[in-house]
Short mmCIF file of C-alpha atoms in Angstrom, two decimals:
data_model
loop_
_atom_site.label_atom_id
_atom_site.label_comp_id
_atom_site.label_asym_id
_atom_site.label_seq_id
_atom_site.Cartn_x
_atom_site.Cartn_y
_atom_site.Cartn_z
CA UNK A 861 227.70 -69.34 294.03
CA UNK A 862 224.10 -69.51 293.55
CA UNK A 863 221.94 -71.51 291.33
CA UNK A 864 222.08 -68.54 289.12
CA UNK A 865 225.65 -68.91 288.26
CA UNK A 866 224.82 -71.67 285.63
CA UNK A 867 221.50 -70.23 284.37
CA UNK A 868 223.21 -68.53 281.28
CA UNK A 869 223.92 -72.04 280.05
CA UNK A 870 220.17 -72.33 279.32
CA UNK A 871 219.59 -68.80 278.18
CA UNK A 872 222.30 -68.61 275.64
CA UNK A 873 220.93 -71.64 273.80
CA UNK A 874 217.60 -70.52 272.88
CA UNK A 875 217.31 -71.71 269.20
CA UNK A 876 215.18 -71.67 266.06
CA UNK A 877 215.24 -75.11 264.17
CA UNK A 878 213.87 -77.25 261.14
CA UNK A 879 215.57 -78.77 258.22
CA UNK A 880 214.20 -81.34 255.70
CA UNK A 881 217.40 -83.23 254.86
CA UNK A 882 219.46 -82.34 258.07
CA UNK A 883 217.21 -84.44 260.22
CA UNK A 884 218.79 -83.72 263.69
CA UNK A 885 215.41 -82.36 264.92
CA UNK A 886 211.83 -83.45 264.18
CA UNK A 887 208.85 -81.35 263.69
CA UNK A 888 204.95 -82.03 263.30
CA UNK A 889 203.96 -85.63 263.62
CA UNK A 890 207.39 -86.63 263.07
CA UNK A 891 207.91 -85.67 266.86
CA UNK A 892 205.73 -88.46 267.75
CA UNK A 893 207.03 -91.28 265.51
CA UNK A 894 209.91 -90.30 263.32
CA UNK A 895 210.30 -90.47 259.53
CA UNK A 896 207.16 -92.47 258.76
CA UNK A 897 205.36 -91.91 255.47
CA UNK A 898 201.64 -91.83 255.35
CA UNK A 899 199.24 -89.82 253.16
CA UNK A 900 197.38 -88.47 256.15
CA UNK A 901 200.41 -87.35 257.99
CA UNK A 902 201.74 -83.71 257.85
CA UNK A 903 205.35 -84.50 257.99
CA UNK A 904 205.04 -87.08 255.22
CA UNK A 905 207.54 -86.25 252.23
CA UNK A 906 209.98 -84.19 254.26
CA UNK A 907 212.21 -87.28 254.72
CA UNK A 908 211.68 -89.57 251.54
CA UNK A 909 211.93 -87.43 248.23
CA UNK A 910 209.86 -90.32 246.51
CA UNK A 911 206.68 -89.68 248.94
CA UNK A 912 205.12 -86.66 246.93
CA UNK A 913 204.42 -88.73 243.98
CA UNK A 914 203.57 -91.87 246.12
CA UNK A 915 200.80 -90.08 247.93
CA UNK A 916 198.83 -89.66 244.64
CA UNK A 917 196.24 -86.87 244.76
CA UNK A 918 197.00 -85.87 248.41
CA UNK A 919 199.14 -82.83 248.71
CA UNK A 920 199.93 -80.90 252.11
CA UNK A 921 201.13 -77.26 252.62
CA UNK A 922 202.42 -76.18 255.97
CA UNK A 923 200.89 -72.88 256.98
CA UNK A 924 202.70 -72.87 260.42
CA UNK A 925 204.96 -75.53 262.10
CA UNK A 926 206.32 -74.51 265.56
CA UNK A 927 208.20 -76.93 267.99
CA UNK A 928 210.22 -76.85 271.02
CA UNK A 929 212.87 -79.37 272.01
CA UNK A 930 215.67 -79.90 274.77
CA UNK A 931 218.14 -82.82 274.63
CA UNK A 932 220.43 -83.19 277.67
CA UNK A 933 222.69 -85.44 279.62
CA UNK A 934 223.72 -85.35 283.32
CA UNK A 935 220.90 -83.33 284.78
CA UNK A 936 221.20 -85.51 287.94
CA UNK A 937 224.73 -84.43 288.08
CA UNK A 938 223.90 -80.70 287.42
CA UNK A 939 221.55 -80.76 290.42
CA UNK A 940 223.90 -82.32 292.63
CA UNK A 941 226.55 -79.73 291.78
CA UNK A 942 224.14 -76.73 292.37
CA UNK A 943 223.29 -78.39 295.97
CA UNK A 944 226.89 -78.89 296.66
CA UNK A 945 228.01 -75.56 295.83
CA UNK A 946 225.33 -73.57 297.42
CA UNK A 947 226.15 -75.39 300.78
CA UNK A 948 229.87 -74.70 300.40
CA UNK A 949 229.42 -71.03 299.44
CA UNK A 950 227.02 -70.51 302.21
CA UNK A 951 229.41 -72.10 304.65
CA UNK A 952 232.40 -69.93 303.59
CA UNK A 953 230.02 -66.90 303.79
CA UNK A 954 229.36 -67.61 307.30
CA UNK A 955 232.97 -68.05 308.18
CA UNK A 956 233.93 -64.83 306.69
CA UNK A 957 231.11 -62.97 308.83
CA UNK A 958 232.36 -64.90 312.00
CA UNK A 959 235.93 -63.93 310.96
CA UNK A 960 234.83 -60.14 310.84
CA UNK A 961 233.06 -60.61 314.36
CA UNK A 962 236.13 -62.03 315.86
CA UNK A 963 234.36 -65.45 316.06
CA UNK A 964 236.47 -67.02 313.54
CA UNK A 965 240.34 -67.06 312.96
CA UNK A 966 242.21 -66.62 309.80
CA UNK A 967 243.13 -70.24 309.86
CA UNK A 968 239.28 -71.13 309.95
CA UNK A 969 238.87 -68.75 306.74
CA UNK A 970 241.81 -70.52 304.89
CA UNK A 971 240.40 -73.90 305.69
CA UNK A 972 237.01 -72.89 304.36
CA UNK A 973 238.74 -71.53 301.15
CA UNK A 974 240.57 -74.92 300.66
CA UNK A 975 237.47 -76.99 301.07
CA UNK A 976 235.63 -74.61 298.65
CA UNK A 977 238.57 -74.99 296.22
CA UNK A 978 238.48 -78.60 296.48
CA UNK A 979 234.57 -78.86 295.99
CA UNK A 980 234.51 -76.32 293.18
CA UNK A 981 237.33 -78.27 291.28
CA UNK A 982 235.70 -81.68 291.92
CA UNK A 983 232.28 -80.39 290.85
CA UNK A 984 233.26 -78.51 287.51
CA UNK A 985 235.06 -81.72 286.66
CA UNK A 986 231.85 -83.78 287.28
CA UNK A 987 229.97 -81.34 285.07
CA UNK A 988 232.66 -81.62 282.26
CA UNK A 989 232.58 -85.34 282.35
CA UNK A 990 228.86 -85.89 282.32
CA UNK A 991 226.60 -82.70 281.44
CA UNK A 992 225.55 -81.03 278.35
CA UNK A 993 222.32 -79.27 276.91
CA UNK A 994 220.95 -78.81 273.51
CA UNK A 995 217.63 -76.83 273.61
CA UNK A 996 215.87 -75.79 270.49
CA UNK A 997 212.73 -74.35 268.97
CA UNK A 998 211.62 -75.39 265.61
CA UNK A 999 209.82 -73.46 262.79
CA UNK A 1000 209.24 -74.69 259.32
CA UNK A 1001 208.95 -72.34 256.37
CA UNK A 1002 205.04 -71.35 255.75
CA UNK A 1003 203.61 -72.51 252.31
CA UNK A 1004 206.04 -75.26 251.80
CA UNK A 1005 206.66 -77.95 250.49
CA UNK A 1006 205.10 -76.89 247.16
CA UNK A 1007 204.20 -79.80 244.91
CA UNK A 1008 203.66 -79.44 241.35
CA UNK A 1009 202.45 -82.63 239.48
CA UNK A 1010 203.20 -82.67 235.83
CA UNK A 1011 201.74 -85.90 234.67
CA UNK A 1012 204.28 -88.18 233.00
CA UNK A 1013 206.98 -85.95 233.68
CA UNK A 1014 206.52 -86.60 237.55
CA UNK A 1015 205.98 -84.35 240.58
CA UNK A 1016 208.38 -81.54 241.55
CA UNK A 1017 208.44 -80.16 245.02
CA UNK A 1018 210.11 -76.80 246.30
CA UNK A 1019 210.71 -76.04 250.08
CA UNK A 1020 212.80 -73.82 252.19
CA UNK A 1021 213.82 -74.45 255.86
CA UNK A 1022 216.01 -73.22 258.34
CA UNK A 1023 218.02 -74.92 261.27
CA UNK A 1024 219.65 -73.29 264.32
CA UNK A 1025 220.86 -75.31 267.03
CA UNK A 1026 223.41 -75.08 269.93
CA UNK A 1027 225.22 -77.45 272.34
CA UNK A 1028 226.41 -76.05 275.56
CA UNK A 1029 228.89 -78.09 277.97
CA UNK A 1030 231.65 -77.45 280.54
CA UNK A 1031 235.46 -77.53 279.93
CA UNK A 1032 237.51 -78.42 283.09
CA UNK A 1033 240.72 -76.70 283.93
CA UNK A 1034 242.53 -76.77 287.27
CA UNK A 1035 241.00 -74.58 289.92
CA UNK A 1036 242.61 -72.72 292.69
CA UNK A 1037 241.89 -69.91 295.01
CA UNK A 1038 244.90 -67.48 295.09
CA UNK A 1039 244.56 -65.86 298.54
CA UNK A 1040 246.75 -65.76 301.68
CA UNK A 1041 246.54 -65.16 305.19
CA UNK A 1042 247.76 -61.30 305.04
CA UNK A 1043 245.04 -60.51 302.40
CA UNK A 1044 242.43 -61.70 304.78
CA UNK A 1045 243.99 -59.81 307.59
CA UNK A 1046 244.14 -56.56 305.46
CA UNK A 1047 240.69 -56.93 304.49
CA UNK A 1048 239.43 -57.15 307.97
CA UNK A 1049 241.42 -54.19 308.93
CA UNK A 1050 240.22 -51.97 306.14
CA UNK A 1051 236.64 -53.15 306.58
CA UNK A 1052 236.51 -54.66 303.02
CA UNK A 1053 234.25 -57.39 302.06
CA UNK A 1054 236.26 -60.12 300.09
CA UNK A 1055 234.65 -61.72 296.90
CA UNK A 1056 236.01 -65.20 296.59
CA UNK A 1057 235.48 -64.85 292.84
CA UNK A 1058 238.31 -62.32 292.75
CA UNK A 1059 240.77 -64.96 293.75
CA UNK A 1060 239.77 -67.85 291.55
CA UNK A 1061 242.49 -68.98 288.90
CA UNK A 1062 241.18 -71.25 286.46
CA UNK A 1063 240.72 -71.91 282.63
CA UNK A 1064 237.55 -73.78 283.32
CA UNK A 1065 235.03 -72.50 280.59
CA UNK A 1066 231.49 -72.87 279.21
CA UNK A 1067 231.89 -74.24 275.60
CA UNK A 1068 229.07 -73.23 273.21
CA UNK A 1069 228.81 -74.71 269.53
CA UNK A 1070 226.23 -73.20 267.39
CA UNK A 1071 224.71 -73.87 264.00
CA UNK A 1072 222.86 -71.84 261.61
CA UNK A 1073 221.79 -73.56 258.41
CA UNK A 1074 219.28 -72.46 255.73
CA UNK A 1075 218.25 -74.95 253.16
CA UNK A 1076 216.53 -74.57 249.78
CA UNK A 1077 215.20 -77.92 248.23
CA UNK A 1078 214.15 -78.93 244.97
CA UNK A 1079 212.98 -82.59 244.77
CA UNK A 1080 211.82 -84.60 241.77
CA UNK A 1081 209.74 -87.91 241.99
CA UNK A 1082 208.13 -90.23 239.40
CA UNK A 1083 206.51 -93.59 239.18
CA UNK A 1084 208.83 -96.16 237.61
CA UNK A 1085 208.11 -98.32 234.78
CA UNK A 1086 206.71 -101.76 235.61
CA UNK A 1087 208.88 -104.54 235.18
CA UNK A 1088 208.02 -108.26 235.23
CA UNK A 1089 208.47 -108.83 238.88
CA UNK A 1090 206.64 -105.81 240.07
CA UNK A 1091 203.70 -106.38 237.67
CA UNK A 1092 203.30 -109.96 238.81
CA UNK A 1093 203.55 -108.97 242.50
CA UNK A 1094 201.16 -105.89 242.17
CA UNK A 1095 203.83 -103.60 243.37
CA UNK A 1096 203.93 -99.85 242.44
CA UNK A 1097 207.39 -98.47 242.47
CA UNK A 1098 208.24 -94.69 242.92
CA UNK A 1099 211.66 -92.90 242.99
CA UNK A 1100 212.58 -89.51 243.94
CA UNK A 1101 215.45 -87.23 244.29
CA UNK A 1102 216.59 -84.09 246.12
CA UNK A 1103 219.16 -81.42 245.97
CA UNK A 1104 219.52 -78.99 248.86
CA UNK A 1105 221.43 -75.75 248.62
CA UNK A 1106 222.63 -75.41 252.21
CA UNK A 1107 223.84 -71.93 253.53
CA UNK A 1108 225.40 -72.43 256.79
CA UNK A 1109 227.50 -70.73 259.70
CA UNK A 1110 228.99 -72.97 262.26
CA UNK A 1111 230.49 -71.26 265.41
CA UNK A 1112 231.98 -72.26 268.74
CA UNK A 1113 233.00 -69.99 271.48
CA UNK A 1114 234.50 -70.22 275.21
CA UNK A 1115 233.24 -68.27 277.94
CA UNK A 1116 235.24 -68.50 281.29
CA UNK A 1117 233.34 -69.84 284.46
CA UNK A 1118 235.02 -67.13 286.42
CA UNK A 1119 233.31 -64.36 284.47
CA UNK A 1120 229.91 -66.31 284.48
CA UNK A 1121 230.14 -66.48 288.25
CA UNK A 1122 230.84 -62.83 288.51
CA UNK A 1123 228.10 -61.83 286.21
CA UNK A 1124 225.65 -64.05 288.50
CA UNK A 1125 226.75 -62.36 291.67
CA UNK A 1126 226.97 -58.89 290.56
CA UNK A 1127 224.23 -58.70 287.74
CA UNK A 1128 226.83 -57.40 285.18
CA UNK A 1129 225.52 -57.59 281.58
CA UNK A 1130 228.71 -57.39 279.85
CA UNK A 1131 229.42 -61.00 279.17
CA UNK A 1132 225.82 -61.64 278.07
CA UNK A 1133 226.07 -59.12 275.65
CA UNK A 1134 228.93 -60.94 274.18
CA UNK A 1135 227.10 -64.07 274.10
CA UNK A 1136 224.31 -62.48 272.40
CA UNK A 1137 226.63 -60.89 269.91
CA UNK A 1138 228.05 -64.31 269.18
CA UNK A 1139 224.86 -66.04 268.81
CA UNK A 1140 223.26 -63.23 266.54
CA UNK A 1141 226.55 -63.16 264.52
CA UNK A 1142 225.52 -66.84 263.33
CA UNK A 1143 223.07 -65.03 260.99
CA UNK A 1144 225.74 -63.74 258.78
CA UNK A 1145 228.78 -64.87 256.81
CA UNK A 1146 227.33 -67.94 255.36
CA UNK A 1147 229.37 -70.59 253.49
CA UNK A 1148 227.58 -72.86 250.99
CA UNK A 1149 227.40 -76.53 249.99
CA UNK A 1150 224.97 -78.97 248.25
CA UNK A 1151 223.53 -82.26 249.61
CA UNK A 1152 221.98 -84.88 247.38
CA UNK A 1153 219.42 -87.14 248.57
CA UNK A 1154 217.47 -90.20 246.98
CA UNK A 1155 214.51 -92.39 248.03
CA UNK A 1156 212.24 -95.03 246.65
CA UNK A 1157 208.79 -96.37 247.69
CA UNK A 1158 207.40 -99.79 247.07
CA UNK A 1159 203.76 -100.17 247.42
CA UNK A 1160 201.80 -103.38 247.30
CA UNK A 1161 197.94 -103.04 248.17
CA UNK A 1162 198.01 -101.54 251.78
CA UNK A 1163 201.65 -101.95 252.51
CA UNK A 1164 204.31 -99.16 251.66
CA UNK A 1165 208.03 -99.77 252.11
CA UNK A 1166 210.17 -96.63 251.94
CA UNK A 1167 213.98 -96.60 251.43
CA UNK A 1168 215.82 -93.00 251.79
CA UNK A 1169 219.44 -92.41 251.24
CA UNK A 1170 220.87 -89.08 252.60
CA UNK A 1171 223.86 -87.04 251.72
CA UNK A 1172 225.14 -89.18 248.89
CA UNK A 1173 227.93 -86.72 248.09
CA UNK A 1174 228.99 -86.55 251.76
CA UNK A 1175 229.25 -82.52 251.77
CA UNK A 1176 231.53 -81.09 254.34
CA UNK A 1177 230.54 -78.06 256.60
CA UNK A 1178 233.49 -76.27 258.29
CA UNK A 1179 233.29 -74.38 261.50
CA UNK A 1180 234.84 -71.05 262.17
CA UNK A 1181 238.26 -71.52 263.55
CA UNK A 1182 238.80 -71.14 267.31
CA UNK A 1183 241.90 -69.59 268.74
CA UNK A 1184 245.12 -69.06 266.69
CA UNK A 1185 247.59 -66.11 266.88
CA UNK A 1186 246.46 -65.07 270.49
CA UNK A 1187 249.31 -62.54 270.88
CA UNK A 1188 247.81 -60.34 268.08
CA UNK A 1189 244.43 -59.94 269.61
CA UNK A 1190 243.98 -56.41 271.30
CA UNK A 1191 240.94 -56.94 273.31
CA UNK A 1192 241.91 -58.40 276.63
CA UNK A 1193 238.86 -60.64 277.33
CA UNK A 1194 239.17 -61.88 273.65
CA UNK A 1195 242.72 -62.68 273.99
CA UNK A 1196 242.01 -64.64 277.34
CA UNK A 1197 239.39 -66.53 275.49
CA UNK A 1198 241.82 -67.33 272.91
CA UNK A 1199 244.56 -68.66 275.34
CA UNK A 1200 241.75 -70.91 277.04
CA UNK A 1201 240.98 -72.31 273.62
CA UNK A 1202 244.68 -73.20 272.98
CA UNK A 1203 244.86 -74.77 276.40
CA UNK A 1204 242.05 -76.96 275.92
CA UNK A 1205 243.16 -77.88 272.35
CA UNK A 1206 246.55 -78.70 273.80
CA UNK A 1207 245.08 -81.42 276.10
CA UNK A 1208 242.72 -82.77 273.46
CA UNK A 1209 239.34 -81.37 274.88
CA UNK A 1210 238.53 -79.59 271.77
CA UNK A 1211 239.72 -78.98 268.21
CA UNK A 1212 240.51 -75.47 267.01
CA UNK A 1213 239.88 -76.21 263.49
CA UNK A 1214 236.90 -78.54 262.87
CA UNK A 1215 234.43 -79.60 260.21
CA UNK A 1216 231.30 -81.52 260.13
CA UNK A 1217 230.73 -84.18 257.42
CA UNK A 1218 227.18 -84.81 256.46
CA UNK A 1219 228.13 -88.79 255.96
CA UNK A 1220 225.74 -90.73 253.81
CA UNK A 1221 223.05 -92.56 255.86
CA UNK A 1222 220.02 -94.78 255.02
CA UNK A 1223 216.53 -95.01 256.64
CA UNK A 1224 214.18 -97.75 255.97
CA UNK A 1225 210.56 -97.15 256.88
CA UNK A 1226 207.36 -99.53 256.38
CA UNK A 1227 203.69 -98.85 257.07
CA UNK A 1228 200.40 -100.96 256.64
CA UNK A 1229 196.84 -99.36 256.66
CA UNK A 1230 193.67 -100.89 257.45
CA UNK A 1231 190.06 -99.73 256.78
CA UNK A 1232 190.88 -97.25 253.97
CA UNK A 1233 193.78 -95.92 256.01
CA UNK A 1234 191.84 -95.08 259.10
CA UNK A 1235 194.14 -97.21 260.95
CA UNK A 1236 197.92 -97.67 260.16
CA UNK A 1237 200.93 -99.14 261.82
CA UNK A 1238 204.40 -98.28 260.93
CA UNK A 1239 207.96 -98.26 261.94
CA UNK A 1240 211.24 -96.76 260.64
CA UNK A 1241 214.92 -97.63 261.48
CA UNK A 1242 218.37 -95.97 260.77
CA UNK A 1243 220.48 -98.63 259.21
CA UNK A 1244 223.70 -97.40 260.81
CA UNK A 1245 224.68 -94.52 263.10
CA UNK A 1246 224.59 -90.74 262.29
CA UNK A 1247 226.49 -87.88 263.58
CA UNK A 1248 224.64 -84.56 264.46
CA UNK A 1249 226.46 -81.19 263.71
CA UNK A 1250 228.11 -81.34 267.09
CA UNK A 1251 229.50 -84.72 266.97
CA UNK A 1252 226.82 -86.64 269.01
CA UNK A 1253 225.84 -90.04 267.65
CA UNK A 1254 222.48 -91.62 267.34
CA UNK A 1255 220.85 -94.46 265.42
CA UNK A 1256 216.87 -94.37 265.70
CA UNK A 1257 214.25 -97.12 265.84
CA UNK A 1258 210.78 -95.68 265.71
CA UNK A 1259 207.32 -97.52 265.90
CA UNK A 1260 203.94 -95.83 265.20
CA UNK A 1261 200.14 -96.39 265.51
CA UNK A 1262 197.86 -94.09 263.83
CA UNK A 1263 194.17 -93.91 264.28
CA UNK A 1264 192.88 -91.44 261.58
CA UNK A 1265 189.28 -91.46 260.72
CA UNK A 1266 188.33 -90.53 257.29
CA UNK A 1267 185.71 -87.86 258.27
CA UNK A 1268 187.38 -84.56 258.75
CA UNK A 1269 185.53 -83.66 262.12
CA UNK A 1270 186.87 -86.80 264.19
CA UNK A 1271 190.24 -86.21 265.80
CA UNK A 1272 193.11 -88.27 264.73
CA UNK A 1273 195.27 -89.91 267.13
CA UNK A 1274 199.14 -90.87 267.01
CA UNK A 1275 201.12 -93.00 269.32
CA UNK A 1276 204.88 -93.22 269.07
CA UNK A 1277 207.48 -95.62 270.48
CA UNK A 1278 211.20 -95.45 269.99
CA UNK A 1279 214.75 -96.28 271.01
CA UNK A 1280 218.09 -94.82 270.19
CA UNK A 1281 219.99 -98.33 269.34
CA UNK A 1282 223.26 -96.67 270.48
CA UNK A 1283 221.83 -95.80 274.02
CA UNK A 1284 219.03 -98.39 274.46
CA UNK A 1285 218.10 -97.86 278.09
CA UNK A 1286 215.99 -94.70 277.54
CA UNK A 1287 212.66 -94.97 275.91
CA UNK A 1288 211.05 -92.44 273.65
CA UNK A 1289 207.40 -92.15 274.08
CA UNK A 1290 205.15 -89.79 271.63
CA UNK A 1291 201.62 -88.70 271.60
CA UNK A 1292 200.04 -86.87 268.83
CA UNK A 1293 196.65 -85.53 268.02
CA UNK A 1294 195.02 -83.84 264.83
CA UNK A 1295 191.88 -81.78 264.81
CA UNK A 1296 189.55 -81.07 261.86
CA UNK A 1297 192.38 -82.23 259.49
CA UNK A 1298 194.46 -79.22 259.75
CA UNK A 1299 195.68 -78.59 263.36
CA UNK A 1300 198.39 -81.20 264.31
CA UNK A 1301 199.75 -81.21 268.07
CA UNK A 1302 202.48 -83.59 268.91
CA UNK A 1303 204.60 -84.45 271.90
CA UNK A 1304 207.63 -86.81 272.98
CA UNK A 1305 209.55 -87.64 276.03
CA UNK A 1306 212.78 -89.56 276.11
CA UNK A 1307 213.63 -91.12 279.57
CA UNK A 1308 214.62 -94.09 281.44
CA UNK A 1309 211.06 -94.84 282.51
CA UNK A 1310 212.01 -96.93 285.68
CA UNK A 1311 214.00 -93.92 287.01
CA UNK A 1312 211.75 -91.19 285.98
CA UNK A 1313 209.94 -91.20 289.19
CA UNK A 1314 212.67 -92.10 291.51
CA UNK A 1315 212.81 -90.43 295.07
CA UNK A 1316 216.59 -89.59 294.40
CA UNK A 1317 216.86 -86.50 292.59
CA UNK A 1318 220.14 -87.15 291.00
CA UNK A 1319 218.76 -90.51 289.68
CA UNK A 1320 215.63 -88.71 288.35
CA UNK A 1321 217.38 -85.99 286.78
CA UNK A 1322 219.77 -88.47 284.71
CA UNK A 1323 216.59 -90.34 283.42
CA UNK A 1324 215.59 -87.63 281.36
CA UNK A 1325 217.29 -87.24 277.91
CA UNK A 1326 214.98 -85.20 275.87
CA UNK A 1327 211.49 -83.69 275.25
CA UNK A 1328 209.64 -82.20 272.49
CA UNK A 1329 206.41 -80.46 271.72
CA UNK A 1330 205.09 -79.27 268.25
CA UNK A 1331 201.98 -77.31 266.91
CA UNK A 1332 201.37 -77.44 263.27
CA UNK A 1333 198.77 -76.30 260.98
CA UNK A 1334 198.75 -77.52 257.43
CA UNK A 1335 196.26 -77.90 254.62
CA UNK A 1336 195.47 -81.10 252.61
CA UNK A 1337 194.03 -80.96 249.13
#
């Protein structure tokens, strides 16, 4: 086994992603500091539907918005597995060569195979317990959001977006090498080269979940009539509503580890063709649902408080069913995948029939500006945990500092700091820069900072949790 055996895990997850109301991935300045509202920030208004009217005379339209993102766990274990397996495979290959030249016995070969079997089983189980990867590339639909200010009727906003995301992990089943002494002797007598992969017996599989979502949003926001309290305190209140039509395709597939290993060694493209077909199949056969969001902003002088409620109607998105009636499947490979799925469902590792419910959630953000919004500090927090499309939970706290001179020719700087309250050990650090009031570049890394530069490769690998980079062009008018 070589390092290339697990390369398909990364290749098959190349994604394109962005969505306004399904905020599992950020884009633009939100990469740096999350869902913070400010009139000079390009991502402002993509979260709280009240913001387009709050920003007054300032409107922004995105011309280009591209990002790359990867989230992962267990990179240290992945590196350990690659190192361990490379050493064991090299060792058994040497033993086979020695047996062919008479320098090793059948017992030596069988002993090496038993060691390889134990190592393979332990390492695949380690990956199954600790490793997953969710890479992505993000694109925002050009010329959106489009805001129409209608005076006393409020501000209407139209936008379109897409989200494609994938999650790859390992499912572990018992691993054995089904080979005996006679097969080894016969192969030597016939001068045949034994391939250990031919003798692997296991249900262990790569488990890929992917989501393709297209959103069409319409939002309305309007300043609320003043009441006695807001008048006395000098508070300007704006409310907003958003309805999102969701067209989605949620899939999950299993790919046998044995076939991935075989492809890595003989350069066969059959399995990768199947994976590519499954991924591109996510762009067809859509289901539909609607999500409703609401938001309010309260502004007093230089301080802005925003409250956003997502998915008030708690829409449910169904995955394609995995497995079921395997005996009726005529294609041998597809039938094998089906039986593997049934096995992992029987031991509780996966669910054959699954849905994702967009449960209601609330985010509160606050910002304070100085020197005519040339300097701003802000923060945002999820009041309770959220599930992403694949069941991974998070609850974000973000803080931001913005240095944004009024003159268009001065660059604007953004600094971000964040924590996932459900996993507080890693720290999120963000850095963003705007040039000429239209080009924005943002980066973010999440890591256990104390371990990031460790000499131990396993500790260093496990310290990294996510990384993002974004480049966007938008016009303010």
